[in-house]
Short mmCIF file of C-alpha atoms in Angstrom, two decimals:
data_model
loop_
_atom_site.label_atom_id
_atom_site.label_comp_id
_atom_site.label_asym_id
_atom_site.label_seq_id
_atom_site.Cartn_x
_atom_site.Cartn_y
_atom_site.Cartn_z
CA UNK A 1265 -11.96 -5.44 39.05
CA UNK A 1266 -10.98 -7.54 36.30
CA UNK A 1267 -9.09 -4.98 34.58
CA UNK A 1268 -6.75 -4.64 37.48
CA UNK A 1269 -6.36 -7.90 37.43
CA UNK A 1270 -5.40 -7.93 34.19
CA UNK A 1271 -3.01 -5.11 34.41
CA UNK A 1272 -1.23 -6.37 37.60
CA UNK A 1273 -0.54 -9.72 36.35
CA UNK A 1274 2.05 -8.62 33.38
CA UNK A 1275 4.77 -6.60 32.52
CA UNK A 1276 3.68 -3.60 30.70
CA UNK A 1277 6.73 -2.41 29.54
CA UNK A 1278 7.22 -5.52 27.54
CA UNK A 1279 3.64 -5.51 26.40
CA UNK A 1280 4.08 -1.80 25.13
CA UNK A 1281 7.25 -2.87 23.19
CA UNK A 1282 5.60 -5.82 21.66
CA UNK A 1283 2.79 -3.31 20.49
CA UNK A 1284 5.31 -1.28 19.08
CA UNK A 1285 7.62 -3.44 17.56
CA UNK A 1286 4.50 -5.41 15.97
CA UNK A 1287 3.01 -1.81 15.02
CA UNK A 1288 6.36 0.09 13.17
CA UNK A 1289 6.77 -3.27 11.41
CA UNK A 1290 3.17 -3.75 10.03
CA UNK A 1291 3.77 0.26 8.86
CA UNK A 1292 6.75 -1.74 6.91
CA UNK A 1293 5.33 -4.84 5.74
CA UNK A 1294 2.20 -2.39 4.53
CA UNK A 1295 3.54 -0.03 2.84
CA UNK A 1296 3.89 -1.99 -1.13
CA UNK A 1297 -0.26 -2.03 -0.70
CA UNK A 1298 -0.85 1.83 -1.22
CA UNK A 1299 2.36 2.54 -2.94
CA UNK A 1300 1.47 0.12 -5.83
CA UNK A 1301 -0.55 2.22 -7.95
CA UNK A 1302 1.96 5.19 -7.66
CA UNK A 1303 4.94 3.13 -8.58
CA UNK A 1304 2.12 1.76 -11.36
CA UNK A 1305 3.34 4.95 -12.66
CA UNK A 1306 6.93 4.17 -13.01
CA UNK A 1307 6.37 0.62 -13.75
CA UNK A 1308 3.22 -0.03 -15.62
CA UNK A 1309 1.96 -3.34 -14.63
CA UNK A 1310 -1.53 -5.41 -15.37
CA UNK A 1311 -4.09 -6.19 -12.49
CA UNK A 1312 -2.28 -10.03 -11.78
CA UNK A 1313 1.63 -8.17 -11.40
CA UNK A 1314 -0.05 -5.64 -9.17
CA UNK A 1315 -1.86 -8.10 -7.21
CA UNK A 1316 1.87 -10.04 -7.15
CA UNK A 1317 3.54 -7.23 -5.88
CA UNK A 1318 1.09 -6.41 -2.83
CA UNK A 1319 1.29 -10.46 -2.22
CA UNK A 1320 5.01 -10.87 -2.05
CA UNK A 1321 5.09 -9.68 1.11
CA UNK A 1322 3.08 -11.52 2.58
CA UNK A 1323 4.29 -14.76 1.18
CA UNK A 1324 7.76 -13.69 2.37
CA UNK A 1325 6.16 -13.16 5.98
CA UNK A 1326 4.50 -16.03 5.83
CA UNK A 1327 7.55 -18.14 5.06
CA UNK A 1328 9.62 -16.14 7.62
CA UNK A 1329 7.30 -16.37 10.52
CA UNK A 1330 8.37 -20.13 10.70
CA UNK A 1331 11.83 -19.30 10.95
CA UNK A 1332 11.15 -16.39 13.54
CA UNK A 1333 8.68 -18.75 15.94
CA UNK A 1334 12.17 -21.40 15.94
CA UNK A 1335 14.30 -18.66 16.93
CA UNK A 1336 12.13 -17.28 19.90
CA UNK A 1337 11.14 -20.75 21.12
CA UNK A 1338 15.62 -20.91 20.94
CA UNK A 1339 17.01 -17.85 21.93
CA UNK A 1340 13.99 -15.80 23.18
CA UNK A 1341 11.58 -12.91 21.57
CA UNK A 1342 12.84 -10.27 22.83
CA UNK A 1343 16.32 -11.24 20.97
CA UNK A 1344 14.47 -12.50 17.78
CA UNK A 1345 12.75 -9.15 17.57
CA UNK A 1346 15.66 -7.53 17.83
CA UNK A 1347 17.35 -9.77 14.92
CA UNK A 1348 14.14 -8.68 13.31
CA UNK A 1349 14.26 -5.36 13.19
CA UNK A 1350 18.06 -5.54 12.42
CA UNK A 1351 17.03 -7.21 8.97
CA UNK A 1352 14.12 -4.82 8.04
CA UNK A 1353 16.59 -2.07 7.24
CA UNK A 1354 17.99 -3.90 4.23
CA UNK A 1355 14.52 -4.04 2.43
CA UNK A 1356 14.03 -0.18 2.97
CA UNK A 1357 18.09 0.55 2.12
CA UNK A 1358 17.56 -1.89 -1.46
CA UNK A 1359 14.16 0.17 -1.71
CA UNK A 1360 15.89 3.51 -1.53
CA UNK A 1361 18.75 3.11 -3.27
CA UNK A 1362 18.85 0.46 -5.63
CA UNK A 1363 15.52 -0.94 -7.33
CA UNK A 1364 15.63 0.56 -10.81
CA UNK A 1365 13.16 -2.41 -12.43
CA UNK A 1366 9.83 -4.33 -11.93
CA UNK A 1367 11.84 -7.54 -11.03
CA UNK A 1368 14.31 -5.93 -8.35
CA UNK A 1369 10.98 -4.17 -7.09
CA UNK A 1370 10.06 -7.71 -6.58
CA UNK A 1371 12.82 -8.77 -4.79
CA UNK A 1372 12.44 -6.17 -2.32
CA UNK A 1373 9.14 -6.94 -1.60
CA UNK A 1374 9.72 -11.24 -0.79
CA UNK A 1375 12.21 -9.15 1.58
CA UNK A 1376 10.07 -6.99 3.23
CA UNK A 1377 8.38 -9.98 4.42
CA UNK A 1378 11.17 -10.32 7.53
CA UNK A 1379 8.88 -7.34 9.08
CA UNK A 1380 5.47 -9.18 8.68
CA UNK A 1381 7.11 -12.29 10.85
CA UNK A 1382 7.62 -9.77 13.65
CA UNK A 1383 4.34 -11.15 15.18
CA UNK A 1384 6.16 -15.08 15.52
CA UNK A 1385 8.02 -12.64 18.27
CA UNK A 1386 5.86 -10.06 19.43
CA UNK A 1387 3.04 -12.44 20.78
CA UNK A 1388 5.15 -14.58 22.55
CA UNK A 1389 6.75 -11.60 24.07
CA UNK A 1390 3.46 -10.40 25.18
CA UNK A 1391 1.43 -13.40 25.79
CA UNK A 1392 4.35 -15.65 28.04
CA UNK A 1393 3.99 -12.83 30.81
CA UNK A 1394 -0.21 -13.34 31.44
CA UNK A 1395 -1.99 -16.27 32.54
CA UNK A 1396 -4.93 -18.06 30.66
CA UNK A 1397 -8.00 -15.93 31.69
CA UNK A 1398 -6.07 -12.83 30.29
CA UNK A 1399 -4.52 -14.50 27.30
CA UNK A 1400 -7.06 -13.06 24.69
CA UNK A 1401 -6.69 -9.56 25.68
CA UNK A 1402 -3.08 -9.41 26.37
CA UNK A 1403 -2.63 -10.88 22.57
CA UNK A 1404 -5.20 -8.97 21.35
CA UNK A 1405 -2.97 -5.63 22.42
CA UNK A 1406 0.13 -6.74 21.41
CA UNK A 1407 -1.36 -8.00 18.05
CA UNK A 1408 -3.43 -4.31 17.73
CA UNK A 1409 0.42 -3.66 16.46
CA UNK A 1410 -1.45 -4.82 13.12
CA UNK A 1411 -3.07 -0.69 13.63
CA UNK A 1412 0.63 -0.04 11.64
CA UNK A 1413 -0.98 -0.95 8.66
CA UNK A 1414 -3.13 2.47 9.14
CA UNK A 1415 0.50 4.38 9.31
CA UNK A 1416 1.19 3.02 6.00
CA UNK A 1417 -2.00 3.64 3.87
CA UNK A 1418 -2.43 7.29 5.46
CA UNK A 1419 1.06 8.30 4.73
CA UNK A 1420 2.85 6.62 1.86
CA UNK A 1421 1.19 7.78 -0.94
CA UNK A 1422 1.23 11.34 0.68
CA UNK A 1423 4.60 10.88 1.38
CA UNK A 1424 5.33 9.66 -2.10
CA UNK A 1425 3.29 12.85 -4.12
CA UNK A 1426 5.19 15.07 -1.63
CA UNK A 1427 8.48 14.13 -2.44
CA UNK A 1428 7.87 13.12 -6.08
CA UNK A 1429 9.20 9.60 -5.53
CA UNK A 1430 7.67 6.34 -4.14
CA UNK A 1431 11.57 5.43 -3.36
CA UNK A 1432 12.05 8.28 -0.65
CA UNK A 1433 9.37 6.27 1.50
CA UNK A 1434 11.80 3.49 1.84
CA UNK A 1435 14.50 5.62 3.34
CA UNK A 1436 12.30 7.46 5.76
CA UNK A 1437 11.10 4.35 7.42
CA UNK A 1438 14.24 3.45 8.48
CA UNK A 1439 13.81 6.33 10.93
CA UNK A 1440 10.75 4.83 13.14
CA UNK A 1441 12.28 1.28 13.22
CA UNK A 1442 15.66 2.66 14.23
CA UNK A 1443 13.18 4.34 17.29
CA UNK A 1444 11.61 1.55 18.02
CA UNK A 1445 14.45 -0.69 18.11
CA UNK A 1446 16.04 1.46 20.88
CA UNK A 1447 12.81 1.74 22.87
CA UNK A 1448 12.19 -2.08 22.23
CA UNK A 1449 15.85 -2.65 23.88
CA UNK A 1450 15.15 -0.63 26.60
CA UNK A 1451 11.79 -1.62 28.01
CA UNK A 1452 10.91 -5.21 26.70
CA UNK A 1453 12.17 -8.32 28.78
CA UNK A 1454 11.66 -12.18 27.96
CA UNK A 1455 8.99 -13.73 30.41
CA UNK A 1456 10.78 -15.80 33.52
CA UNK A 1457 7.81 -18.22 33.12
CA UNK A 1458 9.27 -18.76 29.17
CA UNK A 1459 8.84 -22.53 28.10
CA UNK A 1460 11.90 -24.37 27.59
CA UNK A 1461 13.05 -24.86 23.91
CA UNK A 1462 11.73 -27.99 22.21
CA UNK A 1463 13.46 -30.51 20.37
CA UNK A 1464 12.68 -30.39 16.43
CA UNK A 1465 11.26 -33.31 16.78
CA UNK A 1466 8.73 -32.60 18.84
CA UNK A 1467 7.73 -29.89 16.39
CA UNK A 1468 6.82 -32.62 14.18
CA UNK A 1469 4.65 -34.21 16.25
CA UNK A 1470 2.97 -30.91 16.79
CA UNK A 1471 2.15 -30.28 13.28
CA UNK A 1472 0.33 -34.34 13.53
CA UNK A 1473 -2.38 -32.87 15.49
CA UNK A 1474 -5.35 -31.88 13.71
CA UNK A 1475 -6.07 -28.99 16.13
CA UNK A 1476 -3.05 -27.17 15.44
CA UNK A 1477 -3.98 -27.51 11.57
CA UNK A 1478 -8.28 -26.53 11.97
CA UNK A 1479 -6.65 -23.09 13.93
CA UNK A 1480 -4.18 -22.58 11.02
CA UNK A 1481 -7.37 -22.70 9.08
CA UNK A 1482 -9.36 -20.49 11.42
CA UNK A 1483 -6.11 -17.99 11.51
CA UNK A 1484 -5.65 -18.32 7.01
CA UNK A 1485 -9.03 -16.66 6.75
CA UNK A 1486 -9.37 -14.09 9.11
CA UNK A 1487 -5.39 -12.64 9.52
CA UNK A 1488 -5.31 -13.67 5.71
CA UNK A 1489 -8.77 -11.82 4.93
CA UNK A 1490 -7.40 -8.86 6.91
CA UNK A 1491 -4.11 -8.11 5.79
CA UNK A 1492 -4.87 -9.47 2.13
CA UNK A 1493 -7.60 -6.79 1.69
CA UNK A 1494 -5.23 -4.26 3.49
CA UNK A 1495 -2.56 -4.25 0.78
CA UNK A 1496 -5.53 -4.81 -2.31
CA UNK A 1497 -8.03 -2.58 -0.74
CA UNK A 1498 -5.99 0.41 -2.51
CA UNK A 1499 -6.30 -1.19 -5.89
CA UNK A 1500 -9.74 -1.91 -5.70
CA UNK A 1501 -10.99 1.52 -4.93
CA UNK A 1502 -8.26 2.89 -7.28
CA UNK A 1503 -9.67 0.57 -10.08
CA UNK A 1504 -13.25 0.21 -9.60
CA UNK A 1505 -14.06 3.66 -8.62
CA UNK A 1506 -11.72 5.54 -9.91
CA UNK A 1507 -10.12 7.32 -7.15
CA UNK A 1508 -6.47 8.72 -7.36
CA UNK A 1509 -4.13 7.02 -5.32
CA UNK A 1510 -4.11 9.19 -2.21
CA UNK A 1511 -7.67 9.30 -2.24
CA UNK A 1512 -8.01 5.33 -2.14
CA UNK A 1513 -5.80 4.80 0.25
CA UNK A 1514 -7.05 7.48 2.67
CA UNK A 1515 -10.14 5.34 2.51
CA UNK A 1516 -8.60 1.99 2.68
CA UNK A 1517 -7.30 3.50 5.60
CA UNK A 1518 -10.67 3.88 7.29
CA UNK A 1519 -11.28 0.64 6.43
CA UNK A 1520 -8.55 -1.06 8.26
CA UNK A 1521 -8.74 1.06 11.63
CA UNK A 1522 -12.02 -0.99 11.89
CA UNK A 1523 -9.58 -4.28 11.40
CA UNK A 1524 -6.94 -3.19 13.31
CA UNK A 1525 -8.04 -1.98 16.87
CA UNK A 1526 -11.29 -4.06 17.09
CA UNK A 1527 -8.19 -7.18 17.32
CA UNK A 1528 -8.10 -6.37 21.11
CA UNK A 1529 -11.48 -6.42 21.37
CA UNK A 1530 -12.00 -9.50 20.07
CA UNK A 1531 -9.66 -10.84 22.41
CA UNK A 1532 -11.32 -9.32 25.38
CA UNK A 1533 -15.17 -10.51 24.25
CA UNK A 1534 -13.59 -13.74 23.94
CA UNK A 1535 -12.28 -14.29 27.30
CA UNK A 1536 -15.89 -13.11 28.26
CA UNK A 1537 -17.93 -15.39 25.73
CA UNK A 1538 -15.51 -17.82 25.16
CA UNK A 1539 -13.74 -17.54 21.43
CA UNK A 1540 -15.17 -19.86 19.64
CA UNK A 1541 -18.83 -18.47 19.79
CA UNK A 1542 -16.87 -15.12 18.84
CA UNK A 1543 -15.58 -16.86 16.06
CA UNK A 1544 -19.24 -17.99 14.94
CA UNK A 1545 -20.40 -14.61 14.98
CA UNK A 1546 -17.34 -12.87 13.39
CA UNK A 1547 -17.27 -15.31 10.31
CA UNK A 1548 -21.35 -14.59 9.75
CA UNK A 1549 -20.55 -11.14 10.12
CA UNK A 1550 -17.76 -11.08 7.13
CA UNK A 1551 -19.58 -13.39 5.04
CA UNK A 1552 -22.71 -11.29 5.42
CA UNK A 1553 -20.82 -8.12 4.32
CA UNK A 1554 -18.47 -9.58 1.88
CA UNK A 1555 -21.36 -10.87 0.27
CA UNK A 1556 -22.91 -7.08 -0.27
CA UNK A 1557 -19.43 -6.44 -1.37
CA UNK A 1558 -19.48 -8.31 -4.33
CA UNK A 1559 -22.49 -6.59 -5.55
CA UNK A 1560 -20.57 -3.44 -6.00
CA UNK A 1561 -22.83 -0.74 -4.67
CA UNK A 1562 -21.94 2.62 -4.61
CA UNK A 1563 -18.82 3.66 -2.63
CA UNK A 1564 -20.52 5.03 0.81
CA UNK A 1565 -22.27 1.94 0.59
CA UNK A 1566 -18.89 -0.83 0.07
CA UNK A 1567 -17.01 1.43 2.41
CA UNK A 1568 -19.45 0.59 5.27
CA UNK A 1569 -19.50 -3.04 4.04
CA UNK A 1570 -15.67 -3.21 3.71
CA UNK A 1571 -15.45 -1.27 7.34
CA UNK A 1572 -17.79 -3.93 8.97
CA UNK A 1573 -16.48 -6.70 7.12
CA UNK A 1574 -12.68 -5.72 8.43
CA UNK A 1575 -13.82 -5.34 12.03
CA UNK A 1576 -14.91 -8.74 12.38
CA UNK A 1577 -11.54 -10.30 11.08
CA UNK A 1578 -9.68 -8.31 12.92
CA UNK A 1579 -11.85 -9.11 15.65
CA UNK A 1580 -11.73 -12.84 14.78
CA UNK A 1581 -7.45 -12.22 14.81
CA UNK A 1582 -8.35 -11.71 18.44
CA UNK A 1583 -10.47 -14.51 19.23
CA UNK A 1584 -8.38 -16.80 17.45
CA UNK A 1585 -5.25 -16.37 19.84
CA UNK A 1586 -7.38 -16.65 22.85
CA UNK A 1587 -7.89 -19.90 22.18
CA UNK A 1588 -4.55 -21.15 20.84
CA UNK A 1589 -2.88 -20.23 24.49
CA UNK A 1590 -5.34 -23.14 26.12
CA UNK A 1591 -4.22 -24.98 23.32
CA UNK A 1592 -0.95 -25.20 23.14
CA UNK A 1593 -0.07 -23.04 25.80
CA UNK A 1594 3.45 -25.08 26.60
CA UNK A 1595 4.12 -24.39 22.86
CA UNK A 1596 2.84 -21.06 22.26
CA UNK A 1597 6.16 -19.81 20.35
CA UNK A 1598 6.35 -22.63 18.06
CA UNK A 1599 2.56 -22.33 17.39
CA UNK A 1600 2.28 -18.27 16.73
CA UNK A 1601 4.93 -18.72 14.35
CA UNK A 1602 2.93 -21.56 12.35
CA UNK A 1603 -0.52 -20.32 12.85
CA UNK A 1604 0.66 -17.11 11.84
CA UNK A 1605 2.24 -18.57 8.64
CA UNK A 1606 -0.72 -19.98 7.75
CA UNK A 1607 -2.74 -16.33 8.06
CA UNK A 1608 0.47 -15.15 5.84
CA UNK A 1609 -0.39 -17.56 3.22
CA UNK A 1610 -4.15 -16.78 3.37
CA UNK A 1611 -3.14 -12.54 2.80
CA UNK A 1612 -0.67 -14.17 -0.39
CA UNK A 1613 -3.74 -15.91 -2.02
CA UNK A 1614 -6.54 -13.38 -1.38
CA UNK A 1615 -4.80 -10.69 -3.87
CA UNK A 1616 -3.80 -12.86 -6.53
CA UNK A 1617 -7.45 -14.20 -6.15
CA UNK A 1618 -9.05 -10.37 -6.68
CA UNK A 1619 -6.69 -9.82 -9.34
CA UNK A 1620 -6.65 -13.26 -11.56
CA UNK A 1621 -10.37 -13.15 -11.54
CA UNK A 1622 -10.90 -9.64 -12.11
CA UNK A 1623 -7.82 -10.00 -14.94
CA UNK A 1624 -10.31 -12.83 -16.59
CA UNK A 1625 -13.96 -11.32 -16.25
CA UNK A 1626 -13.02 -7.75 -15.64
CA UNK A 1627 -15.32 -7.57 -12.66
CA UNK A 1628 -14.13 -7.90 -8.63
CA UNK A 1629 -17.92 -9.77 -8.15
CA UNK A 1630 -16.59 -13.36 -8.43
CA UNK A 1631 -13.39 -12.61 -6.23
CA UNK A 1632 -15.56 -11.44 -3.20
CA UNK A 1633 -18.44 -14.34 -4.00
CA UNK A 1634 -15.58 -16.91 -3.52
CA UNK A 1635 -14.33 -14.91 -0.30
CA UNK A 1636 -17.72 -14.58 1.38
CA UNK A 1637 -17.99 -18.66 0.42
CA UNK A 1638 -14.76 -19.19 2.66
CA UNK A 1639 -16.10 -17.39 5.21
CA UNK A 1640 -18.93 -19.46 5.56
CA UNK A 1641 -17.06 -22.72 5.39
CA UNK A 1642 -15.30 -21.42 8.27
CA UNK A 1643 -18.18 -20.62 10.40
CA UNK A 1644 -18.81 -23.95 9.87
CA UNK A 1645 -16.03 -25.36 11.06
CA UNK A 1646 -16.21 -23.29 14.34
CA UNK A 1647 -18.95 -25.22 15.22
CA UNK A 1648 -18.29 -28.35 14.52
CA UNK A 1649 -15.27 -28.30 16.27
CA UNK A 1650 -16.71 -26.27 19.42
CA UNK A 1651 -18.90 -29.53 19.96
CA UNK A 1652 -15.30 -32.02 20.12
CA UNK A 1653 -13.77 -29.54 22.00
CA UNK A 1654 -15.87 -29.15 25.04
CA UNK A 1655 -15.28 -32.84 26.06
CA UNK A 1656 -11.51 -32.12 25.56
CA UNK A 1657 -9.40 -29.25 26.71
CA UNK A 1658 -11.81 -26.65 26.01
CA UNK A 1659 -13.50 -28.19 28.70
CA UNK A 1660 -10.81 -28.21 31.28
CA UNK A 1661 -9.62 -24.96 30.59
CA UNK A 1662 -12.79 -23.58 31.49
CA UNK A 1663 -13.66 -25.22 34.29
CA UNK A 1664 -10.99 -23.04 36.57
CA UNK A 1665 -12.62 -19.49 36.11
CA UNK A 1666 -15.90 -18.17 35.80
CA UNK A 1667 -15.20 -16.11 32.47
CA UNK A 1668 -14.76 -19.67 30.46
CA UNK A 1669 -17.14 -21.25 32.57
CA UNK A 1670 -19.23 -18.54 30.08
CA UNK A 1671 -17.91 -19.57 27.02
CA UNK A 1672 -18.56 -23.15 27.92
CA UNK A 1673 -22.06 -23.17 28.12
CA UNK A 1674 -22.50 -21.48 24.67
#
């Protein structure tokens, strides 16, 4: 009953082209992670530049995100998106054709970041056509576009030991966004129920409140943990175990499926249980296994740990954005854009955390001691801000439908 419900209140056309605009240009955004230790190869680089070069794409997205939650708050996602995906191509052209050093490799990479902002679009795209008690499940869809990540570890290196070059993987990704951005054009369509733009000062006074800062916390660690172990994940295995670069990124790969389509489910439990007991769970959950992690047990064993530990912050990517909707549901643009900054800058600081302490004690323990301690200060933080917010709006928002009604007496 409910999922009728669900699917009869939207447009699915424009939620399909949000999933795939958000999915091609997460395959983008992705693809430095497992190429690093091919083009290692070309450019030999120490474990801090490798762990720079998986970052600066994130950083860049991070940055950019801002700028792409202004423009669809302005002129519209569907029109951002497409402005997007226009911009993409010139990462993947400089890629193909003209990187010949470590530092124009780098360059490339701060650009690539245009295609990690696509989700300051693709939510609001998604999310503007469902009301509240669907919120969590229509972002959770939208943001399983994150699954592109999966498209980038299972067939760049392949693509690269096929062809003999890491650069030919550039060029043929302009071919999928080029598909997408026709499809996108044709089937996506800005909400009718679209907030009007806000002034920039009122943007200020958004970024005053402390609830719009404790979910850019919530969203640093678990988008952050997620995609900053996506593009590392490849390293690690390569380094640790020894595995050759297809090899570690065909099981990085496994790894992030767990991440990337247990999103939507996270959004969907959440509507049930309400998001921030999900969140409770989901931070225990990665703490638990990040902790076993950073014991270093034999592969089968970290694999399952890294698999579990992904699943719950992707999960927790879910859960997060079915509460920011009740939030700030008249600014929902605006805030995907800076919430999703701030998971941007938590993906830039988990590599170059791996690789500066594994750089000074030769050892990934204390990197994945520190992450499983971050996890657990943010499990913390769920609940003590679950006990504020029930007298507030979490509170009112759940008093209109039995589903939150749920989550509310958690």
């Amino acid at each position: 009953m409910e999922s009728k419900s669900f699917w009869k209140s939207g447009h699915k056309p424009s939620l399909f082209g949000a999933f795939l605009y958000f999915d091609i240009s997460f395959m983008i955004w992705g693809m430095l992670g497992p190429l690093a230790v091919v083009i290692a190869m070309d450019y030999p680089m120490t474990p801090l530049e490798k762990a720079n070069l998986v970052a600066l794409p994130i950083l860049g997205g991070s940055i950019l995100r801002l700028v792409l939650g202004f423009m669809s708050d302005y002129i519209g996602p569907k029109l951002t998106a497409q402005i997007g995906m226009g911009i993409t191509l010139i990462p993947l052209l400089l890629g193909w054709l003209w990187v010949d050093s470590l530092s124009q490799l780098y360059v490339v990479a701060l650009l690539l970041g245009v295609a990690g902002a696509s989700f300051a679009a693709a939510l609001p795209l998604a999310g503007q056509w469902y009301p509240k008690e669907h919120q969590g499940l229509a972002m959770g869809i939208a943001g399983a576009g994150n699954s592109g990540t999966v498209l980038a570890t299972l067939f760049a290196n392949r693509l690269a030991t096929h062809f003999g070059s890491w650069e030919v993987v550039f060029g043929l990704a302009i071919i999928p966004i080029v598909v997408v951005f026709i499809l996108f054009s044709i089937f996506a369509r800005n909400s009718p129920n679209r907030p009007a733009p806000k002034k920039l000062s009122e943007y200020g006074t958004l970024l005053k409140q402390r609830d719009a800062w404790v979910f850019c916390a919530f969203y640093c660690v678990t988008f952050g943990g997620f995609v900053g172990l996506c593009n590392y994940l490849t390293i690690f295995f390569n380094t640790q175990y020894g595995l050759s670069p297809v090899r570690a990124a065909d099981i990085t790969t496994f790894c992030v499926i767990a991440g990337s389509f247990f999103r939507p489910v996270g959004g969907y439990l959440a509507d049930k249980i309400g998001g921030t007991r999900m969140l409770t769970f989901l931070y225990t959950g990665a703490c638990v296994m990040l902790v076993g992690v950073s014991f270093l047990p034999p592969l089968p064993v970290v694999v399952v740990m890294l698999f579990l530990g992904m699943m719950c912050l992707g999960a927790g990517n879910g859960s997060v954005f079915q509460l920011v909707p009740q939030r700030f549901g008249n600014e929902i643009g605006l805030m995907t854009g800076i919430v999703g900054a701030a998971g941007g800058l938590g993906g830039y600081a988990l590599p170059l955390i791996l690789g500066q302490l594994y750089s000074s004690y030769q050892s990934y323990t204390p990197g994945f001691v520190i992450l499983s301690l971050i996890a657990a200060a943010s499990m913390l933080l769920v609940l003590v801000m679950q006990s504020k917010w029930r007298g507030q709006w979490l509170k009112k928002s759940f008093t209109t439908s039995k589903t939150e009604s749920t989550s509310l007496s958690s």
